[in-house]
Amino acid sequence: MTQWLDSELTRRLVALIRQQRLGELRSISVAQHKPRFTRSTVADGHPTAFDVEVPHSLGVVLHLAGPATVRHAEWTDMHGPSAVLSRMGSARLILEHQNGVVTEIFSDLTAPVKQRQITLEFDRGQAIGHYPISDSDDHAQLVIRGESPGREVFRDDALTSFMVRAYRHFQGTARSDHGTFDLHCDVVGLLAAAKRHCLAAEQIVTSTPKGRILHNAC
């Protein structure tokens, strides 16, 4: 997930928040979707939908809005043509940051199209960012609605930027810029909390005339 922190789009969003051009940040929403039927069926390296795309955007929102706690979480199953994969369909996470900002991250691994969109709501406007979809095109886009409307298109090869910064860090030339370890720990902690929330919800059992039904909603 680290490369998203080196994204040019992420840097521009940070600047928007710090400059307060659109006022105070109030909420963040992330839509991070892609069809993942084949990989999910042939590989078991990701036990839930929270482990695939959500870590990338979770690191970004913590970087933008600071520490947070889990307010709500849920997952769904993936229904494919030949199998049903438990907990691999979608993941939804709602966070409440210490500064009052509310974030919602939604990732659908059964979506028909890819999407990596982040929306920031401010007092006086809105910023909508689109991260590059894949390595086939490394351009990002940022649409600003409010006092300074406009649409920007720019190169955003975050993975290369991350690798350059990593090598500089280990060469001893950029140690002051390498301060993401605590943030990564927070990401892991929040993902674990989200899974516990969903597992606890799965244990809610309702008695019915036909027997006991296990709910799979959080």
Coordinates of N, CA, C and O in Angstrom, one line a residue, residues 45-122:
G45 N -4.4 -16.1 -1.3 CA -3.5 -15.3 -0.5 C -4.2 -14.1 0.3 O -3.7 -13.5 1.2
H46 N -5.5 -13.9 -0.2 CA -6.3 -12.8 0.5 C -7.5 -13.5 1.1 O -8.4 -13.9 0.3
P47 N -7.6 -13.6 2.4 CA -8.8 -14.2 3.0 C -10.1 -13.5 2.9 O -11.1 -14.1 3.0
T48 N -10.0 -12.1 2.8 CA -11.2 -11.3 2.7 C -11.0 -10.2 1.7 O -9.9 -9.9 1.4
A49 N -12.1 -9.6 1.4 CA -12.1 -8.4 0.5 C -11.3 -7.2 1.1 O -10.9 -6.3 0.5
F50 N -11.3 -7.2 2.5 CA -10.5 -6.1 3.1 C -9.0 -6.2 2.9 O -8.3 -5.2 3.0
D51 N -8.5 -7.3 2.4 CA -7.1 -7.5 2.3 C -6.6 -7.2 0.8 O -5.4 -7.3 0.6
V52 N -7.5 -6.9 -0.1 CA -7.1 -6.7 -1.5 C -6.8 -5.2 -1.8 O -5.7 -4.8 -2.0
E53 N -7.8 -4.4 -1.9 CA -7.7 -3.0 -2.3 C -7.8 -2.1 -1.1 O -7.1 -1.0 -1.2
V54 N -8.5 -2.4 -0.1 CA -8.7 -1.5 1.0 C -7.4 -0.9 1.7 O -7.4 0.2 2.0
P55 N -6.4 -1.8 1.9 CA -5.2 -1.2 2.5 C -4.6 0.0 1.8 O -4.0 0.9 2.5
H56 N -4.7 0.0 0.5 CA -4.1 1.2 -0.3 C -4.8 2.5 0.1 O -4.2 3.4 0.5
S57 N -6.1 2.5 0.0 CA -6.9 3.7 0.3 C -6.9 4.0 1.8 O -7.0 5.2 2.2
L58 N -6.9 3.0 2.6 CA -6.9 3.2 4.1 C -5.6 4.0 4.5 O -5.7 4.9 5.3
G59 N -4.5 3.7 3.9 CA -3.3 4.4 4.2 C -3.4 5.9 3.8 O -3.0 6.8 4.5
V60 N -4.0 6.1 2.7 CA -4.2 7.5 2.1 C -5.1 8.3 3.1 O -4.8 9.4 3.4
V61 N -6.2 7.7 3.4 CA -7.2 8.5 4.2 C -6.6 8.8 5.6 O -6.9 9.9 6.2
L62 N -5.8 7.9 6.2 CA -5.2 8.2 7.5 C -4.1 9.3 7.3 O -3.9 10.2 8.2
H63 N -3.4 9.3 6.1 CA -2.5 10.3 5.8 C -3.1 11.7 5.7 O -2.6 12.7 6.1
L64 N -4.3 11.7 5.1 CA -5.0 12.9 4.8 C -5.7 13.5 6.1 O -5.7 14.7 6.3
A65 N -6.4 12.6 6.8 CA -7.2 13.1 7.9 C -6.8 12.7 9.3 O -7.4 13.0 10.3
G66 N -5.7 11.9 9.4 CA -5.2 11.5 10.7 C -5.8 10.3 11.3 O -6.6 9.6 10.7
P67 N -5.5 10.0 12.6 CA -5.9 8.7 13.2 C -7.5 8.6 13.3 O -8.2 9.6 13.3
A68 N -7.9 7.3 13.3 CA -9.4 7.1 13.2 C -9.7 5.8 14.0 O -8.8 5.0 14.3
T69 N -11.0 5.6 14.2 CA -11.5 4.4 14.7 C -12.6 3.8 13.8 O -13.2 4.6 13.0
V70 N -12.9 2.5 13.9 CA -13.9 1.9 13.1 C -15.3 2.2 13.6 O -15.5 1.9 14.8
R71 N -16.1 2.8 12.8 CA -17.5 3.0 13.2 C -18.4 1.9 12.7 O -19.4 1.5 13.3
H72 N -18.1 1.4 11.5 CA -18.9 0.3 10.9 C -18.1 -0.4 9.8 O -17.2 0.1 9.2
A73 N -18.3 -1.7 9.7 CA -17.6 -2.5 8.7 C -18.6 -3.7 8.2 O -19.4 -4.2 9.0
E74 N -18.4 -4.0 7.0 CA -19.2 -5.2 6.4 C -18.5 -5.8 5.2 O -17.7 -5.1 4.6
W75 N -18.8 -7.0 5.0 CA -18.2 -7.7 3.8 C -19.3 -8.6 3.2 O -20.3 -8.9 3.9
T76 N -19.2 -8.9 1.9 CA -20.1 -9.8 1.3 C -19.4 -10.9 0.6 O -18.1 -10.8 0.4
D77 N -20.1 -12.0 0.2 CA -19.5 -13.1 -0.5 C -19.4 -12.8 -2.0 O -20.1 -12.0 -2.6
M78 N -18.4 -13.5 -2.7 CA -18.3 -13.4 -4.1 C -19.0 -14.5 -4.8 O -18.7 -15.7 -4.5
H79 N -20.0 -14.2 -5.6 CA -20.8 -15.3 -6.3 C -20.3 -15.3 -7.7 O -20.7 -14.4 -8.5
G80 N -19.5 -16.3 -8.1 CA -19.0 -16.5 -9.4 C -19.8 -17.6 -10.1 O -20.7 -18.2 -9.6
P81 N -19.5 -17.8 -11.4 CA -20.2 -18.8 -12.2 C -20.0 -20.2 -11.7 O -20.8 -21.1 -12.0
S82 N -18.9 -20.5 -11.0 CA -18.6 -21.9 -10.6 C -18.4 -22.0 -9.1 O -18.2 -23.2 -8.6
A83 N -18.3 -20.9 -8.4 CA -18.1 -21.0 -6.9 C -18.5 -19.8 -6.2 O -18.7 -18.7 -6.8
V84 N -18.8 -20.0 -4.9 CA -19.1 -18.8 -4.0 C -17.9 -18.7 -3.0 O -17.6 -19.7 -2.3
L85 N -17.3 -17.6 -3.0 CA -16.1 -17.4 -2.2 C -16.5 -16.5 -1.0 O -16.9 -15.3 -1.2
S86 N -16.5 -17.1 0.2 CA -16.9 -16.4 1.4 C -16.0 -15.1 1.6 O -14.8 -15.2 1.6
R87 N -16.7 -14.0 1.9 CA -16.1 -12.8 2.3 C -15.2 -12.1 1.3 O -14.4 -11.2 1.6
M88 N -15.3 -12.5 0.0 CA -14.4 -12.0 -1.0 C -15.2 -11.2 -2.0 O -14.6 -10.8 -3.1
G89 N -16.4 -10.8 -1.8 CA -17.2 -10.0 -2.7 C -16.9 -8.6 -2.6 O -16.5 -7.9 -3.6
S90 N -17.2 -8.0 -1.5 CA -17.0 -6.5 -1.3 C -16.6 -6.3 0.2 O -16.9 -7.1 1.0
A91 N -16.1 -5.1 0.4 CA -15.8 -4.6 1.8 C -16.2 -3.2 1.9 O -15.9 -2.4 1.0
R92 N -16.8 -2.9 3.0 CA -17.2 -1.5 3.3 C -16.7 -1.1 4.7 O -16.8 -1.9 5.6
L93 N -16.0 0.0 4.8 CA -15.5 0.5 6.0 C -15.8 1.9 6.3 O -15.6 2.8 5.4
I94 N -16.4 2.2 7.4 CA -16.6 3.6 7.8 C -15.8 4.0 9.0 O -15.8 3.3 10.0
L95 N -15.1 5.1 8.9 CA -14.1 5.5 10.0 C -14.6 6.9 10.5 O -15.1 7.7 9.8
E96 N -14.3 7.1 11.8 CA -14.4 8.4 12.4 C -13.0 8.8 12.8 O -12.4 8.2 13.7
H97 N -12.5 9.9 12.2 CA -11.2 10.4 12.6 C -11.3 11.3 13.8 O -12.4 11.8 14.2
Q98 N -10.2 11.4 14.5 CA -10.1 12.2 15.7 C -10.5 13.6 15.5 O -11.0 14.3 16.5
N99 N -10.3 14.2 14.3 CA -10.6 15.6 14.1 C -12.1 15.7 13.6 O -12.5 16.9 13.2
G100 N -12.9 14.7 13.6 CA -14.3 14.8 13.3 C -14.6 14.4 11.8 O -15.8 14.3 11.5
V101 N -13.6 14.3 11.0 CA -13.8 13.9 9.6 C -14.3 12.4 9.6 O -13.9 11.6 10.3
V102 N -15.3 12.1 8.7 CA -15.8 10.8 8.5 C -15.4 10.3 7.2 O -15.5 11.0 6.2
T103 N -14.9 9.0 7.1 CA -14.5 8.4 5.9 C -15.3 7.1 5.6 O -15.5 6.4 6.5
E104 N -15.6 7.0 4.3 CA -16.2 5.7 3.9 C -15.4 5.1 2.7 O -15.2 5.8 1.7
I105 N -15.0 3.9 2.9 CA -14.2 3.2 1.9 C -15.1 2.0 1.4 O -15.5 1.2 2.2
F106 N -15.3 1.9 0.1 CA -16.1 0.8 -0.4 C -15.3 0.2 -1.6 O -14.9 0.8 -2.5
S107 N -15.1 -1.1 -1.5 CA -14.3 -1.9 -2.5 C -15.2 -3.1 -3.0 O -15.5 -3.9 -2.1
D108 N -15.5 -3.1 -4.2 CA -16.3 -4.2 -4.8 C -15.5 -5.0 -5.8 O -15.1 -4.5 -6.9
L109 N -15.1 -6.3 -5.4 CA -14.3 -7.1 -6.3 C -15.2 -7.9 -7.3 O -14.6 -8.8 -8.0
T110 N -16.5 -7.6 -7.3 CA -17.3 -8.2 -8.4 C -17.8 -7.1 -9.3 O -18.7 -7.4 -10.2
A111 N -17.3 -5.9 -9.3 CA -17.7 -4.8 -10.1 C -17.4 -5.1 -11.6 O -16.3 -5.8 -11.9
P112 N -18.1 -4.7 -12.5 CA -17.8 -4.9 -14.0 C -16.7 -4.1 -14.5 O -16.1 -4.4 -15.5
V113 N -16.4 -3.0 -13.8 CA -15.3 -2.1 -14.3 C -14.4 -1.7 -13.2 O -14.8 -1.8 -12.0
K114 N -13.2 -1.2 -13.5 CA -12.3 -0.7 -12.5 C -12.5 0.7 -12.2 O -12.9 1.5 -13.0
Q115 N -12.3 1.0 -10.9 CA -12.5 2.4 -10.5 C -11.6 2.7 -9.2 O -11.7 1.9 -8.3
R116 N -10.9 3.8 -9.2 CA -10.1 4.2 -8.1 C -10.4 5.7 -7.9 O -9.6 6.5 -8.4
Q117 N -11.4 6.0 -7.2 CA -11.9 7.4 -7.0 C -11.9 7.7 -5.6 O -12.4 7.0 -4.7
I118 N -11.4 8.9 -5.3 CA -11.5 9.5 -3.9 C -12.1 10.9 -4.0 O -11.8 11.7 -4.8
T119 N -13.1 11.1 -3.1 CA -13.8 12.4 -3.1 C -13.7 13.0 -1.7 O -13.9 12.4 -0.7
L120 N -13.2 14.2 -1.7 CA -13.1 15.0 -0.5 C -14.1 16.1 -0.4 O -14.2 16.9 -1.4
E121 N -14.9 16.2 0.6 CA -15.9 17.2 0.8 C -15.4 18.2 1.8 O -15.0 17.9 2.9
F122 N -15.4 19.5 1.3 CA -15.0 20.6 2.2 C -16.2 21.5 2.5 O -17.3 21.3 2.0

